[in-house]
Amino acid sequence: ARTALGGWRVRRYDSAATLASDVLDCVPAHLPGANLLCSEHVTADGHLRFTSRAHALELHESGLLQCATCGRFFRGGRGLRDHQIVAHDGS
C-alpha cells in the first residue's frame, strides 16, 4: 500500500532481535551525527546497543576492550577472551 510519504509494508517478526536487526539496517550511515557512533549491535533478546566513539575511547583508556561480536566491554585481553569463549563459542 502507498501513503503520502511513500510506500510501507506490514511485517511480522519472529523475535525482538530480528526486528532490532531490521531497524538497525534502516539507520542510514549518512545521517548527521552517524560518524559519532563507534559500533552498533543487536543483543539476542532484541536490544539495540549503540556505543559512541567518545565512550568507547574512554572505556579503552581505562583498560576495557570491546567484543566485536556483541559490543560489550571487558577488562583486558583475558576478560575479553574468556567472554568470547563462553558467550560466542570462541569466535
C-alpha positions as a printed NumPy array, in Angstrom:
array([[  0.   ,   0.   ,   0.   ],
       [  1.1  ,   3.605,  -0.527],
       [  0.868,   6.678,   1.656],
       [  1.577,  10.357,   1.037],
       [  5.056,   9.76 ,   2.429],
       [  5.819,   6.764,   0.244],
       [  5.449,   3.013,   0.396],
       [  5.025,   0.956,   3.506],
       [  4.636,  -2.694,   4.325],
       [  3.363,  -4.769,   7.177],
       [  5.662,  -7.436,   8.521],
       [  5.529,  -9.749,  11.494],
       [  8.75 , -10.582,  13.291],
       [  9.675, -13.872,  14.912],
       [ 11.67 , -12.173,  17.653],
       [ 12.692,  -8.826,  19.048],
       [ 16.228,  -9.49 ,  17.798],
       [ 15.006,  -9.837,  14.195],
       [ 13.026,  -6.591,  14.484],
       [ 16.004,  -4.763,  16.041],
       [ 18.283,  -6.021,  13.281],
       [ 15.928,  -4.674,  10.604],
       [ 15.662,  -1.339,  12.433],
       [ 19.45 ,  -1.127,  12.561],
       [ 19.642,  -1.81 ,   8.818],
       [ 17.378,   1.208,   8.206],
       [ 19.62 ,   3.686,  10.029],
       [ 21.493,   5.419,   7.226],
       [ 25.209,   5.914,   7.733],
       [ 24.962,   9.401,   6.211],
       [ 22.699,  10.82 ,   8.945],
       [ 24.123,  13.827,  10.795],
       [ 25.994,  12.503,  13.799],
       [ 26.259,   8.936,  12.456],
       [ 30.054,   9.313,  12.444],
       [ 29.844,   9.76 ,  16.239],
       [ 28.996,   6.062,  16.606],
       [ 31.734,   3.52 ,  17.122],
       [ 29.554,   0.41 ,  16.956],
       [ 26.003,  -0.865,  16.801],
       [ 24.916,  -4.337,  17.901],
       [ 21.694,  -6.28 ,  18.386],
       [ 21.545,  -8.446,  21.506],
       [ 19.949, -11.898,  21.495],
       [ 16.897, -10.517,  23.306],
       [ 16.433,  -7.709,  20.767],
       [ 18.046,  -4.734,  22.458],
       [ 19.984,  -2.296,  20.32 ],
       [ 23.403,  -1.456,  21.76 ],
       [ 24.996,   1.738,  20.42 ],
       [ 28.442,   2.888,  21.516],
       [ 29.711,   6.391,  20.762],
       [ 33.316,   6.929,  19.724],
       [ 33.885,   9.105,  22.808],
       [ 32.523,   6.467,  25.191],
       [ 34.499,   3.658,  23.516],
       [ 37.7  ,   5.733,  23.778],
       [ 37.054,   6.464,  27.452],
       [ 36.488,   2.771,  28.21 ],
       [ 39.516,   1.712,  26.15 ],
       [ 41.721,   4.202,  28.015],
       [ 40.582,   2.652,  31.304],
       [ 41.718,  -0.798,  30.107],
       [ 38.451,  -2.189,  28.767],
       [ 38.228,  -3.955,  25.402],
       [ 35.09 ,  -4.255,  23.284],
       [ 33.793,  -7.565,  21.989],
       [ 33.366,  -7.234,  18.226],
       [ 30.526,  -9.772,  18.246],
       [ 28.184,  -8.304,  20.871],
       [ 29.607,  -4.873,  21.708],
       [ 30.067,  -5.431,  25.449],
       [ 33.269,  -4.273,  27.177],
       [ 35.617,  -6.414,  29.268],
       [ 38.702,  -5.752,  31.377],
       [ 41.837,  -6.666,  29.42 ],
       [ 42.587,  -9.323,  26.874],
       [ 41.973, -12.194,  29.282],
       [ 38.49 , -10.928,  30.199],
       [ 37.579, -10.458,  26.549],
       [ 38.949, -13.868,  25.564],
       [ 37.11 , -15.635,  28.397],
       [ 33.871, -13.887,  27.39 ],
       [ 34.278, -14.862,  23.74 ],
       [ 34.937, -18.5  ,  24.625],
       [ 31.902, -18.733,  26.898],
       [ 29.413, -16.484,  25.096],
       [ 30.39 , -16.897,  21.446],
       [ 31.932, -20.392,  21.25 ],
       [ 35.415, -18.951,  20.95 ],
       [ 34.674, -16.665,  17.997]])
